[in-house]
mmCIF file of C-alpha atoms in Angstrom:
data_model
loop_
_atom_site.group_PDB
_atom_site.id
_atom_site.type_symbol
_atom_site.label_atom_id
_atom_site.label_comp_id
_atom_site.label_asym_id
_atom_site.label_seq_id
_atom_site.Cartn_x
_atom_site.Cartn_y
_atom_site.Cartn_z
ATOM 1 C CA UNK R 931 -39.545 12.973 17.702
ATOM 2 C CA UNK R 932 -36.272 11.575 16.271
ATOM 3 C CA UNK R 933 -33.126 12.307 18.217
ATOM 4 C CA UNK R 934 -31.010 15.070 16.636
ATOM 5 C CA UNK R 935 -27.572 14.032 15.417
ATOM 6 C CA UNK R 936 -24.578 15.327 17.354
ATOM 7 C CA UNK R 937 -22.403 17.244 14.838
ATOM 8 C CA UNK R 938 -19.115 15.589 14.055
ATOM 9 C CA UNK R 939 -15.653 17.096 14.451
ATOM 10 C CA UNK R 940 -12.257 15.867 13.262
ATOM 11 C CA UNK R 941 -11.233 14.610 16.696
ATOM 12 C CA UNK R 942 -14.374 12.519 17.021
ATOM 13 C CA UNK R 943 -14.013 11.192 13.458
ATOM 14 C CA UNK R 944 -10.404 10.110 13.997
ATOM 15 C CA UNK R 945 -11.468 8.233 17.129
ATOM 16 C CA UNK R 946 -13.961 6.075 15.201
ATOM 17 C CA UNK R 947 -12.943 2.413 15.003
ATOM 18 C CA UNK R 948 -13.937 -0.209 12.400
ATOM 19 C CA UNK R 949 -16.356 -2.938 13.424
ATOM 20 C CA UNK R 950 -17.297 -6.356 12.058
ATOM 21 C CA UNK R 951 -19.887 -4.616 9.884
ATOM 22 C CA UNK R 952 -19.662 -1.177 8.306
ATOM 23 C CA UNK R 953 -21.785 1.467 10.026
ATOM 24 C CA UNK R 954 -23.014 5.042 9.632
ATOM 25 C CA UNK R 955 -22.468 8.082 11.868
ATOM 26 C CA UNK R 956 -24.763 11.055 11.210
ATOM 27 C CA UNK R 957 -23.544 14.641 11.160
ATOM 28 C CA UNK R 958 -26.958 16.158 10.483
ATOM 29 C CA UNK R 959 -28.709 17.596 7.454
ATOM 30 C CA UNK R 960 -28.517 14.276 5.643
ATOM 31 C CA UNK R 961 -24.724 14.053 5.854
ATOM 32 C CA UNK R 962 -23.426 10.727 7.186
ATOM 33 C CA UNK R 963 -19.981 9.167 7.481
ATOM 34 C CA UNK R 964 -19.738 5.466 6.653
ATOM 35 C CA UNK R 965 -16.996 3.601 8.505
ATOM 36 C CA UNK R 966 -15.845 0.531 6.569
ATOM 37 C CA UNK R 967 -14.598 -2.711 8.101
ATOM 38 C CA UNK R 968 -11.160 -1.834 6.705
ATOM 39 C CA UNK R 969 -11.122 1.426 8.705
ATOM 40 C CA UNK R 970 -11.542 3.709 5.683
ATOM 41 C CA UNK R 971 -14.333 6.316 5.864
ATOM 42 C CA UNK R 972 -16.629 7.646 3.156
ATOM 43 C CA UNK R 973 -18.966 10.644 3.228
ATOM 44 C CA UNK R 974 -22.507 9.882 2.038
ATOM 45 C CA UNK R 975 -25.658 11.950 1.655
ATOM 46 C CA UNK R 976 -28.952 10.442 2.833
ATOM 47 C CA UNK R 977 -32.217 11.753 1.424
ATOM 48 C CA UNK R 978 -35.808 10.952 0.445
ATOM 49 C CA UNK R 979 -37.795 11.773 -2.689
ATOM 50 C CA UNK R 980 -41.575 11.526 -2.868
ATOM 51 C CA UNK R 981 -41.551 10.209 0.706
ATOM 52 C CA UNK R 982 -39.356 7.253 -0.297
ATOM 53 C CA UNK R 983 -35.884 6.683 1.067
ATOM 54 C CA UNK R 984 -33.315 6.730 -1.749
ATOM 55 C CA UNK R 985 -29.922 5.007 -2.046
ATOM 56 C CA UNK R 986 -27.088 6.873 -0.344
ATOM 57 C CA UNK R 987 -25.167 9.323 -2.526
ATOM 58 C CA UNK R 988 -21.375 9.121 -2.285
ATOM 59 C CA UNK R 989 -19.636 12.434 -1.605
ATOM 60 C CA UNK R 990 -16.064 11.204 -1.213
ATOM 61 C CA UNK R 991 -13.457 9.694 1.101
ATOM 62 C CA UNK R 992 -12.450 11.272 4.397
ATOM 63 C CA UNK R 993 -10.013 13.022 4.884
ATOM 64 C CA UNK R 994 -9.567 13.690 1.128
ATOM 65 C CA UNK R 995 -12.936 15.437 1.387
ATOM 66 C CA UNK R 996 -12.868 17.454 4.609
ATOM 67 C CA UNK R 997 -15.743 17.716 7.064
ATOM 68 C CA UNK R 998 -16.328 21.324 6.016
ATOM 69 C CA UNK R 999 -16.392 20.479 2.293
ATOM 70 C CA UNK R 1000 -18.706 17.531 2.909
ATOM 71 C CA UNK R 1001 -21.153 19.818 4.764
ATOM 72 C CA UNK R 1002 -21.084 22.339 1.926
ATOM 73 C CA UNK R 1003 -21.917 19.645 -0.600
ATOM 74 C CA UNK R 1004 -24.624 18.155 1.617
ATOM 75 C CA UNK R 1005 -26.343 21.564 1.933
ATOM 76 C CA UNK R 1006 -26.236 21.997 -1.846
ATOM 77 C CA UNK R 1007 -27.660 18.517 -2.389
ATOM 78 C CA UNK R 1008 -30.448 19.315 0.090
ATOM 79 C CA UNK R 1009 -31.412 22.304 -2.080
ATOM 80 C CA UNK R 1010 -31.484 20.059 -5.153
ATOM 81 C CA UNK R 1011 -33.662 17.509 -3.369
ATOM 82 C CA UNK R 1012 -36.014 20.271 -2.228
ATOM 83 C CA UNK R 1013 -36.675 20.911 -5.917
ATOM 84 C CA UNK R 1014 -37.749 17.286 -6.378
ATOM 85 C CA UNK R 1015 -34.557 16.185 -8.157
ATOM 86 C CA UNK R 1016 -31.982 13.540 -7.256
ATOM 87 C CA UNK R 1017 -28.496 14.960 -6.532
ATOM 88 C CA UNK R 1018 -26.678 11.896 -7.908
ATOM 89 C CA UNK R 1019 -25.590 13.555 -11.152
ATOM 90 C CA UNK R 1020 -24.186 16.570 -9.285
ATOM 91 C CA UNK R 1021 -22.408 14.320 -6.797
ATOM 92 C CA UNK R 1022 -20.671 12.383 -9.574
ATOM 93 C CA UNK R 1023 -19.681 15.635 -11.227
ATOM 94 C CA UNK R 1024 -18.287 16.924 -7.925
ATOM 95 C CA UNK R 1025 -16.177 13.823 -7.420
ATOM 96 C CA UNK R 1026 -14.540 14.298 -10.824
ATOM 97 C CA UNK R 1027 -14.462 18.082 -10.998
ATOM 98 C CA UNK R 1028 -11.033 18.570 -9.490
ATOM 99 C CA UNK R 1029 -9.370 15.691 -11.321
ATOM 100 C CA UNK R 1030 -7.504 15.529 -14.576
ATOM 101 C CA UNK R 1031 -8.969 12.419 -16.099
ATOM 102 C CA UNK R 1032 -6.766 11.870 -19.133
ATOM 103 C CA UNK R 1033 -4.573 9.083 -17.689
ATOM 104 C CA UNK R 1034 -5.699 5.532 -16.958
ATOM 105 C CA UNK R 1035 -4.907 5.887 -13.249
ATOM 106 C CA UNK R 1036 -6.798 9.177 -12.851
ATOM 107 C CA UNK R 1037 -9.848 8.008 -14.754
ATOM 108 C CA UNK R 1038 -9.897 4.567 -13.103
ATOM 109 C CA UNK R 1039 -9.818 6.180 -9.649
ATOM 110 C CA UNK R 1040 -12.731 8.388 -10.680
ATOM 111 C CA UNK R 1041 -14.611 5.366 -12.056
ATOM 112 C CA UNK R 1042 -13.919 3.448 -8.853
ATOM 113 C CA UNK R 1043 -15.321 6.255 -6.667
ATOM 114 C CA UNK R 1044 -18.317 6.775 -8.919
ATOM 115 C CA UNK R 1045 -19.317 3.202 -9.723
ATOM 116 C CA UNK R 1046 -17.522 0.715 -7.473
ATOM 117 C CA UNK R 1047 -17.416 2.422 -4.057
ATOM 118 C CA UNK R 1048 -21.019 1.447 -3.292
ATOM 119 C CA UNK R 1049 -20.606 -2.211 -4.285
ATOM 120 C CA UNK R 1050 -20.028 -5.046 -1.812
ATOM 121 C CA UNK R 1051 -16.817 -5.049 0.234
ATOM 122 C CA UNK R 1052 -15.549 -8.208 -1.468
ATOM 123 C CA UNK R 1053 -16.104 -6.802 -4.971
ATOM 124 C CA UNK R 1054 -14.451 -3.497 -4.041
ATOM 125 C CA UNK R 1055 -11.472 -5.329 -2.566
ATOM 126 C CA UNK R 1056 -10.798 -7.586 -5.544
ATOM 127 C CA UNK R 1057 -11.303 -4.697 -7.996
ATOM 128 C CA UNK R 1058 -8.897 -2.468 -6.067
ATOM 129 C CA UNK R 1059 -6.359 -5.297 -5.973
ATOM 130 C CA UNK R 1060 -6.540 -5.729 -9.771
ATOM 131 C CA UNK R 1061 -6.007 -1.996 -10.264
ATOM 132 C CA UNK R 1062 -3.150 -1.565 -7.802
ATOM 133 C CA UNK R 1063 -1.307 -4.825 -8.386
ATOM 134 C CA UNK R 1064 -1.501 -5.264 -12.158
ATOM 135 C CA UNK R 1065 -3.269 -2.508 -14.098
ATOM 136 C CA UNK R 1066 -1.638 0.640 -12.691
ATOM 137 C CA UNK R 1067 1.974 -0.636 -12.824
ATOM 138 C CA UNK R 1068 1.509 -1.568 -16.486
ATOM 139 C CA UNK R 1069 -0.643 1.215 -17.968
ATOM 140 C CA UNK R 1070 -1.511 3.601 -15.130
ATOM 141 C CA UNK R 1071 0.484 6.504 -16.563
ATOM 142 C CA UNK R 1072 -0.716 6.006 -20.130
ATOM 143 C CA UNK R 1073 -3.380 8.210 -21.675
ATOM 144 C CA UNK R 1074 -6.717 6.444 -22.065
ATOM 145 C CA UNK R 1075 -6.440 6.749 -25.843
ATOM 146 C CA UNK R 1076 -2.983 5.117 -25.950
ATOM 147 C CA UNK R 1077 -3.967 1.765 -24.427
ATOM 148 C CA UNK R 1078 -4.552 -1.054 -26.909
ATOM 149 C CA UNK R 1079 -5.656 -4.684 -26.722
ATOM 150 C CA UNK R 1080 -2.009 -5.809 -26.684
ATOM 151 C CA UNK R 1081 -1.412 -3.863 -23.462
ATOM 152 C CA UNK R 1082 -4.373 -5.539 -21.787
ATOM 153 C CA UNK R 1083 -3.336 -8.968 -23.077
ATOM 154 C CA UNK R 1084 0.147 -8.467 -21.605
ATOM 155 C CA UNK R 1085 -1.407 -7.704 -18.201
ATOM 156 C CA UNK R 1086 -3.606 -10.807 -18.403
ATOM 157 C CA UNK R 1087 -0.684 -13.007 -19.463
ATOM 158 C CA UNK R 1088 1.329 -11.792 -16.474
ATOM 159 C CA UNK R 1089 -1.522 -12.667 -14.098
ATOM 160 C CA UNK R 1090 -1.945 -16.075 -15.764
ATOM 161 C CA UNK R 1091 1.779 -16.602 -15.302
ATOM 162 C CA UNK R 1092 1.151 -16.599 -11.552
ATOM 163 C CA UNK R 1093 -1.236 -19.511 -12.046
ATOM 164 C CA UNK R 1094 -4.367 -17.370 -11.658
ATOM 165 C CA UNK R 1095 -6.260 -17.639 -14.952
ATOM 166 C CA UNK R 1096 -9.616 -16.681 -13.430
ATOM 167 C CA UNK R 1097 -8.067 -13.584 -11.856
ATOM 168 C CA UNK R 1098 -6.631 -12.758 -15.285
ATOM 169 C CA UNK R 1099 -10.150 -12.837 -16.706
ATOM 170 C CA UNK R 1100 -11.436 -10.685 -13.839
ATOM 171 C CA UNK R 1101 -8.634 -8.164 -14.493
ATOM 172 C CA UNK R 1102 -9.606 -7.984 -18.171
ATOM 173 C CA UNK R 1103 -13.192 -7.362 -17.072
ATOM 174 C CA UNK R 1104 -12.086 -4.494 -14.808
ATOM 175 C CA UNK R 1105 -10.417 -2.794 -17.790
ATOM 176 C CA UNK R 1106 -13.434 -3.514 -19.998
ATOM 177 C CA UNK R 1107 -15.946 -2.047 -17.524
ATOM 178 C CA UNK R 1108 -13.807 0.987 -16.788
ATOM 179 C CA UNK R 1109 -13.555 1.742 -20.513
ATOM 180 C CA UNK R 1110 -17.298 1.255 -20.956
ATOM 181 C CA UNK R 1111 -17.743 4.019 -18.392
ATOM 182 C CA UNK R 1112 -15.083 6.157 -20.097
ATOM 183 C CA UNK R 1113 -16.855 5.812 -23.452
ATOM 184 C CA UNK R 1114 -20.196 6.753 -21.867
ATOM 185 C CA UNK R 1115 -18.552 9.969 -20.595
ATOM 186 C CA UNK R 1116 -16.868 10.607 -23.968
ATOM 187 C CA UNK R 1117 -13.428 10.231 -22.377
ATOM 188 C CA UNK R 1118 -12.554 7.346 -24.739
ATOM 189 C CA UNK R 1119 -13.759 6.001 -28.068
ATOM 190 C CA UNK R 1120 -12.339 2.447 -28.139
ATOM 191 C CA UNK R 1121 -12.562 -0.275 -25.479
ATOM 192 C CA UNK R 1122 -9.329 -2.348 -25.533
ATOM 193 C CA UNK R 1123 -10.754 -4.802 -22.999
ATOM 194 C CA UNK R 1124 -13.728 -5.508 -25.246
ATOM 195 C CA UNK R 1125 -11.364 -6.507 -28.061
ATOM 196 C CA UNK R 1126 -10.057 -9.498 -26.059
ATOM 197 C CA UNK R 1127 -12.248 -12.622 -26.227
ATOM 198 C CA UNK R 1128 -12.785 -14.070 -22.745
ATOM 199 C CA UNK R 1129 -12.242 -17.708 -23.734
ATOM 200 C CA UNK R 1130 -8.704 -16.891 -24.886
ATOM 201 C CA UNK R 1131 -7.833 -15.628 -21.414
ATOM 202 C CA UNK R 1132 -9.379 -18.329 -19.215
ATOM 203 C CA UNK R 1133 -10.559 -21.389 -21.107
ATOM 204 C CA UNK R 1134 -13.132 -23.665 -19.460
ATOM 205 C CA UNK R 1135 -11.565 -26.721 -17.861
ATOM 206 C CA UNK R 1136 -13.082 -29.918 -16.553
ATOM 207 C CA UNK R 1137 -13.448 -29.729 -12.801
ATOM 208 C CA UNK R 1138 -11.385 -32.419 -11.105
ATOM 209 C CA UNK R 1139 -9.880 -30.292 -8.329
ATOM 210 C CA UNK R 1140 -9.672 -31.894 -4.889
ATOM 211 C CA UNK R 1141 -8.191 -29.877 -2.037
ATOM 212 C CA UNK R 1142 -5.568 -31.667 0.013
ATOM 213 C CA UNK R 1143 -6.049 -31.786 3.805
ATOM 214 C CA UNK R 1144 -3.463 -28.990 4.192
ATOM 215 C CA UNK R 1145 -5.277 -26.895 1.585
ATOM 216 C CA UNK R 1146 -8.602 -27.345 3.382
ATOM 217 C CA UNK R 1147 -7.027 -25.866 6.506
ATOM 218 C CA UNK R 1148 -5.243 -23.110 4.583
ATOM 219 C CA UNK R 1149 -8.416 -22.007 2.804
ATOM 220 C CA UNK R 1150 -10.536 -21.853 5.950
ATOM 221 C CA UNK R 1151 -7.855 -20.056 7.938
ATOM 222 C CA UNK R 1152 -7.702 -17.500 5.112
ATOM 223 C CA UNK R 1153 -11.495 -17.204 5.251
ATOM 224 C CA UNK R 1154 -11.513 -16.455 8.973
ATOM 225 C CA UNK R 1155 -8.655 -13.947 8.814
ATOM 226 C CA UNK R 1156 -10.145 -12.098 5.823
ATOM 227 C CA UNK R 1157 -12.188 -8.884 5.926
ATOM 228 C CA UNK R 1158 -15.392 -10.545 4.714
ATOM 229 C CA UNK R 1159 -18.426 -10.396 6.986
ATOM 230 C CA UNK R 1160 -18.830 -12.941 9.767
ATOM 231 C CA UNK R 1161 -21.924 -14.393 8.065
ATOM 232 C CA UNK R 1162 -19.973 -15.084 4.862
ATOM 233 C CA UNK R 1163 -17.163 -16.740 6.824
ATOM 234 C CA UNK R 1164 -19.666 -19.083 8.431
ATOM 235 C CA UNK R 1165 -21.365 -19.675 5.078
ATOM 236 C CA UNK R 1166 -18.116 -20.880 3.490
ATOM 237 C CA UNK R 1167 -17.328 -23.098 6.482
ATOM 238 C CA UNK R 1168 -20.862 -24.539 6.290
ATOM 239 C CA UNK R 1169 -20.415 -25.274 2.588
ATOM 240 C CA UNK R 1170 -17.393 -27.375 3.485
ATOM 241 C CA UNK R 1171 -18.915 -29.342 6.385
ATOM 242 C CA UNK R 1172 -22.481 -29.826 5.065
ATOM 243 C CA UNK R 1173 -21.406 -30.869 1.541
ATOM 244 C CA UNK R 1174 -24.382 -29.066 -0.033
ATOM 245 C CA UNK R 1175 -24.424 -27.030 -3.235
ATOM 246 C CA UNK R 1176 -23.920 -23.279 -2.945
ATOM 247 C CA UNK R 1177 -27.462 -22.435 -4.093
ATOM 248 C CA UNK R 1178 -28.947 -24.837 -1.551
ATOM 249 C CA UNK R 1179 -27.172 -23.008 1.267
ATOM 250 C CA UNK R 1180 -27.579 -19.358 0.279
ATOM 251 C CA UNK R 1181 -31.306 -19.795 -0.468
ATOM 252 C CA UNK R 1182 -31.956 -21.709 2.765
ATOM 253 C CA UNK R 1183 -34.788 -20.639 5.060
ATOM 254 C CA UNK R 1184 -34.982 -20.937 8.828
ATOM 255 C CA UNK R 1185 -38.160 -23.021 8.558
ATOM 256 C CA UNK R 1186 -36.121 -25.839 6.987
ATOM 257 C CA UNK R 1187 -33.952 -26.391 10.090
ATOM 258 C CA UNK R 1188 -34.547 -28.385 13.239
ATOM 259 C CA UNK R 1189 -31.401 -27.531 15.164
ATOM 260 C CA UNK R 1190 -32.438 -29.533 18.217
ATOM 261 C CA UNK R 1191 -32.696 -32.656 16.055
ATOM 262 C CA UNK R 1192 -29.716 -31.651 13.944
ATOM 263 C CA UNK R 1193 -31.593 -32.039 10.665
ATOM 264 C CA UNK R 1194 -31.939 -29.693 7.694
ATOM 265 C CA UNK R 1195 -34.807 -30.635 5.379
ATOM 266 C CA UNK R 1196 -34.301 -29.018 1.957
ATOM 267 C CA UNK R 1197 -37.580 -28.993 -0.004
ATOM 268 C CA UNK R 1198 -37.780 -30.695 -3.397
ATOM 269 C CA UNK R 1199 -38.260 -27.469 -5.336
ATOM 270 C CA UNK R 1200 -34.806 -26.253 -4.255
ATOM 271 C CA UNK R 1201 -32.999 -29.492 -5.089
ATOM 272 C CA UNK R 1202 -31.310 -30.329 -8.380
ATOM 273 C CA UNK R 1203 -33.118 -33.689 -8.546
ATOM 274 C CA UNK R 1204 -36.517 -32.240 -7.515
ATOM 275 C CA UNK R 1205 -36.609 -34.498 -4.468
ATOM 276 C CA UNK R 1206 -36.569 -33.473 -0.821
ATOM 277 C CA UNK R 1207 -33.152 -33.915 0.764
ATOM 278 C CA UNK R 1208 -32.208 -34.254 4.407
ATOM 279 C CA UNK R 1209 -28.854 -32.998 5.661
ATOM 280 C CA UNK R 1210 -27.772 -34.450 8.988
ATOM 281 C CA UNK R 1211 -25.950 -31.663 10.766
ATOM 282 C CA UNK R 1212 -22.732 -32.059 12.739
ATOM 283 C CA UNK R 1213 -22.372 -30.343 16.100
ATOM 284 C CA UNK R 1214 -20.130 -27.781 14.406
ATOM 285 C CA UNK R 1215 -22.772 -26.996 11.773
ATOM 286 C CA UNK R 1216 -25.472 -26.592 14.421
ATOM 287 C CA UNK R 1217 -23.232 -24.222 16.377
ATOM 288 C CA UNK R 1218 -22.600 -22.083 13.290
ATOM 289 C CA UNK R 1219 -26.291 -21.963 12.417
ATOM 290 C CA UNK R 1220 -27.204 -20.886 15.939
ATOM 291 C CA UNK R 1221 -24.703 -18.043 15.636
ATOM 292 C CA UNK R 1222 -26.104 -17.089 12.229
ATOM 293 C CA UNK R 1223 -29.559 -16.907 13.789
ATOM 294 C CA UNK R 1224 -28.302 -14.125 16.057
ATOM 295 C CA UNK R 1225 -26.704 -12.292 13.111
ATOM 296 C CA UNK R 1226 -29.589 -12.510 10.653
ATOM 297 C CA UNK R 1227 -32.017 -9.591 10.351
ATOM 298 C CA UNK R 1228 -34.425 -11.699 8.300
ATOM 299 C CA UNK R 1229 -37.166 -13.829 9.865
ATOM 300 C CA UNK R 1230 -37.079 -16.000 6.742
ATOM 301 C CA UNK R 1231 -33.650 -16.322 5.120
ATOM 302 C CA UNK R 1232 -30.437 -17.552 6.722
ATOM 303 C CA UNK R 1233 -28.328 -15.350 4.412
ATOM 304 C CA UNK R 1234 -30.429 -12.268 3.599
ATOM 305 C CA UNK R 1235 -29.369 -9.354 1.444
ATOM 306 C CA UNK R 1236 -27.661 -6.694 3.575
ATOM 307 C CA UNK R 1237 -29.075 -3.769 1.601
ATOM 308 C CA UNK R 1238 -32.499 -2.622 0.598
ATOM 309 C CA UNK R 1239 -35.871 -3.411 2.068
ATOM 310 C CA UNK R 1240 -36.569 -6.606 0.133
ATOM 311 C CA UNK R 1241 -36.378 -9.819 2.138
ATOM 312 C CA UNK R 1242 -34.431 -12.062 -0.216
ATOM 313 C CA UNK R 1243 -31.223 -14.099 -0.073
ATOM 314 C CA UNK R 1244 -27.795 -12.904 -1.127
ATOM 315 C CA UNK R 1245 -26.851 -13.103 -4.803
ATOM 316 C CA UNK R 1246 -25.358 -16.323 -6.141
ATOM 317 C CA UNK R 1247 -22.100 -14.521 -6.945
ATOM 318 C CA UNK R 1248 -21.592 -13.059 -3.455
ATOM 319 C CA UNK R 1249 -19.577 -15.907 -1.942
ATOM 320 C CA UNK R 1250 -17.528 -16.329 -5.140
ATOM 321 C CA UNK R 1251 -16.549 -12.656 -4.953
ATOM 322 C CA UNK R 1252 -15.696 -13.021 -1.272
ATOM 323 C CA UNK R 1253 -13.368 -15.947 -2.048
ATOM 324 C CA UNK R 1254 -11.694 -14.075 -4.918
ATOM 325 C CA UNK R 1255 -11.104 -11.066 -2.667
ATOM 326 C CA UNK R 1256 -9.314 -12.902 0.135
ATOM 327 C CA UNK R 1257 -5.588 -13.611 0.333
ATOM 328 C CA UNK R 1258 -4.862 -17.326 0.074
ATOM 329 C CA UNK R 1259 -1.907 -19.420 -1.021
ATOM 330 C CA UNK R 1260 -4.277 -22.040 -2.456
ATOM 331 C CA UNK R 1261 -4.756 -21.619 -6.202
ATOM 332 C CA UNK R 1262 -7.089 -23.017 -8.857
ATOM 333 C CA UNK R 1263 -10.107 -23.891 -6.773
ATOM 334 C CA UNK R 1264 -13.758 -22.914 -6.848
ATOM 335 C CA UNK R 1265 -16.475 -23.287 -4.223
ATOM 336 C CA UNK R 1266 -18.005 -26.346 -5.884
ATOM 337 C CA UNK R 1267 -14.708 -28.199 -5.331
ATOM 338 C CA UNK R 1268 -15.637 -28.453 -1.623
ATOM 339 C CA UNK R 1269 -18.171 -31.229 -2.414
ATOM 340 C CA UNK R 1270 -15.682 -33.263 -4.449
ATOM 341 C CA UNK R 1271 -13.077 -32.730 -1.733
ATOM 342 C CA UNK R 1272 -15.380 -34.062 0.994
ATOM 343 C CA UNK R 1273 -16.368 -37.077 -1.095
ATOM 344 C CA UNK R 1274 -12.759 -37.952 -1.951
ATOM 345 C CA UNK R 1275 -11.443 -37.790 1.608
ATOM 346 C CA UNK R 1276 -14.422 -39.630 3.104
ATOM 347 C CA UNK R 1277 -13.930 -42.448 0.590
ATOM 348 C CA UNK R 1278 -10.233 -42.549 1.490
ATOM 349 C CA UNK R 1279 -11.282 -42.902 5.154
ATOM 350 C CA UNK R 1280 -13.160 -46.072 4.189
ATOM 351 C CA UNK R 1281 -16.670 -44.687 4.711
ATOM 352 C CA UNK R 1282 -19.734 -46.167 3.007
ATOM 353 C CA UNK R 1283 -19.859 -45.078 -0.617
ATOM 354 C CA UNK R 1284 -23.671 -45.240 -0.704
ATOM 355 C CA UNK R 1285 -23.980 -43.089 2.421
ATOM 356 C CA UNK R 1286 -21.556 -40.530 0.972
ATOM 357 C CA UNK R 1287 -23.492 -40.390 -2.307
ATOM 358 C CA UNK R 1288 -26.765 -39.909 -0.452
ATOM 359 C CA UNK R 1289 -25.213 -37.185 1.702
ATOM 360 C CA UNK R 1290 -24.258 -35.419 -1.543
ATOM 361 C CA UNK R 1291 -27.831 -35.907 -2.875
ATOM 362 C CA UNK R 1292 -26.454 -37.957 -5.765
ATOM 363 C CA UNK R 1293 -28.583 -40.614 -7.448
ATOM 364 C CA UNK R 1294 -27.573 -44.261 -7.090
ATOM 365 C CA UNK R 1295 -28.442 -46.526 -9.999
ATOM 366 C CA UNK R 1296 -30.331 -49.759 -9.582
ATOM 367 C CA UNK R 1297 -32.439 -51.030 -6.713
ATOM 368 C CA UNK R 1298 -30.244 -49.233 -4.148
ATOM 369 C CA UNK R 1299 -31.264 -45.934 -5.724
ATOM 370 C CA UNK R 1300 -34.857 -46.377 -4.523
ATOM 371 C CA UNK R 1301 -34.721 -44.965 -1.037
ATOM 372 C CA UNK R 1302 -36.562 -42.773 1.429
ATOM 373 C CA UNK R 1303 -35.084 -39.427 2.374
ATOM 374 C CA UNK R 1304 -33.851 -40.635 5.776
ATOM 375 C CA UNK R 1305 -32.176 -43.852 4.556
ATOM 376 C CA UNK R 1306 -28.590 -44.358 5.700
ATOM 377 C CA UNK R 1307 -29.414 -41.879 8.485
ATOM 378 C CA UNK R 1308 -27.058 -43.414 11.056
ATOM 379 C CA UNK R 1309 -24.174 -43.702 8.614
ATOM 380 C CA UNK R 1310 -24.770 -40.220 7.248
ATOM 381 C CA UNK R 1311 -24.791 -38.705 10.750
ATOM 382 C CA UNK R 1312 -21.545 -40.523 11.428
ATOM 383 C CA UNK R 1313 -19.755 -39.313 8.304
ATOM 384 C CA UNK R 1314 -20.969 -35.716 8.741
ATOM 385 C CA UNK R 1315 -19.543 -35.610 12.268
ATOM 386 C CA UNK R 1316 -16.360 -37.364 11.091
ATOM 387 C CA UNK R 1317 -15.919 -34.897 8.238
ATOM 388 C CA UNK R 1318 -16.544 -31.814 10.434
ATOM 389 C CA UNK R 1319 -13.981 -33.070 12.973
ATOM 390 C CA UNK R 1320 -11.505 -33.733 10.141
ATOM 391 C CA UNK R 1321 -11.969 -30.175 8.833
ATOM 392 C CA UNK R 1322 -11.501 -28.726 12.337
ATOM 393 C CA UNK R 1323 -8.267 -30.695 12.648
ATOM 394 C CA UNK R 1324 -6.928 -29.214 9.394
ATOM 395 C CA UNK R 1325 -7.721 -25.689 10.575
ATOM 396 C CA UNK R 1326 -6.076 -26.285 13.938
ATOM 397 C CA UNK R 1327 -2.962 -27.825 12.382
ATOM 398 C CA UNK R 1328 -1.778 -24.434 11.188
ATOM 399 C CA UNK R 1329 -3.528 -22.263 13.767
ATOM 400 C CA UNK R 1330 -2.480 -23.989 16.989
ATOM 401 C CA UNK R 1331 -5.917 -23.659 18.551
ATOM 402 C CA UNK R 1332 -8.197 -26.114 20.283
ATOM 403 C CA UNK R 1333 -10.171 -28.010 17.641
ATOM 404 C CA UNK R 1334 -13.691 -26.658 17.372
ATOM 405 C CA UNK R 1335 -12.852 -23.268 18.887
ATOM 406 C CA UNK R 1336 -11.480 -21.608 15.743
ATOM 407 C CA UNK R 1337 -14.902 -20.564 14.464
ATOM 408 C CA UNK R 1338 -15.461 -18.267 17.439
ATOM 409 C CA UNK R 1339 -11.954 -16.799 17.288
ATOM 410 C CA UNK R 1340 -12.406 -14.694 14.168
#
C-alpha cells in the first residue's frame, strides 16, 4: 500500500530548499508542490484518466496561490476527473480569472503561466529574460490592441544594438507566440510580431567564429555557474573537448563507449559521412562520462529526456536553449563553433593537420583519405588529451582552481 503523503503547512514549505534538479512534494489528494532549481515553487495537480497518468496541471505559484486555495482547487479538479474529464481547461481559466488581461504585461504573465511554465528551465529562463529586460519596459503598459509592428521592431533593434541579433530574433518570437495565444483567446485580432519578417531581424551569416582562449574559459565558467542541469553542463563541456557534432553527442548510447579503453565508437548510421567514427577520449572526457552514468535514468541513452515515459534522447534544441539562457559576456557564438575553435587552436599548437581532420571526422582528399577508423590513433589520443588540458587551463585562468577539478566544483 502506498505511503500516505504528510500534509504540508506554510512553515514546512518555507523550509524547502532548491536542489540540482527540480522535485515534487506531495500534499495529498493529487496536490503537489514543485520546487524549482531557482528556489521558486509551483502548485501542480497530479491525476490519472482511464488508468493512465496524465501531465501535471499547473495551479499557480506559491505563495501567490496559498496552500488553502491550492487545496480548494485540487479538490474541485478531483471532482472533474471523477467525471472522466481533464481539468486542464478549468485550471487555465482559474489562473486568468482574477486578472485584468487588457495590457501586454498582464496578458503576457497569464500566457507565461499557462503555456511556458511547464517548459524546460532553460526555455523558461530565456523567455522570462526577454519579457522583463526588453518587452515590458517598452510596451508592458500598452493595451494589446495598441501595439504595432513598429513597436516590436524598435525592441528588436535595441537588442541588436547590444550585439545580440539572435536574441533579437528570439524576442520577436516571444511577442509573436504570445499574440498567437491572445488571438486564440479573442484578446487580440492582429499579431504585430507576425508582421516582422525574421530574416530582416537576424540575417544568416557565414560561420567563421573562433573563440579565443579567454572566451573558451569564460563560456565554460558561465556554463558551470548557470542554473542548467548538471547533465547539460557536462554535455557542453564534452562538446568542447571531444570535438564531435551536437547530434552525435546528444544521441549517443552507452553501448558505444568503452571507458576503460577510452574509446567512443560512433556507428556509421549516426555519422554525417555514413562511416563509423572513433573518438579517442581524454581523461577528462572519461571522468565526465562516468559521472553522467550515475546521473542517467536511461539504460540506453547518455542524455535521455527528463520527462515522459519514452526512452529517447533530449531534443536537438535543448542545449541551444540552455546556452541562450545563461549569462555570458561572450557574444556571437553558437555550439557548432566549438569544433572550429578546437581545430584552429590545435593547428596553432603545431599538431598534425591530418590527425586533427580525422578527429573531426572530416574527409581528406587523395590517397591519404583512404584510412581505417583507428588510423592516426596515437596522434589523435595525444591531441585530445592536449586539447582537454588546454581547455582546463582556460577555465582555471579565471577561476583560480586546480586544473581538472573545476568540473566537480559546480
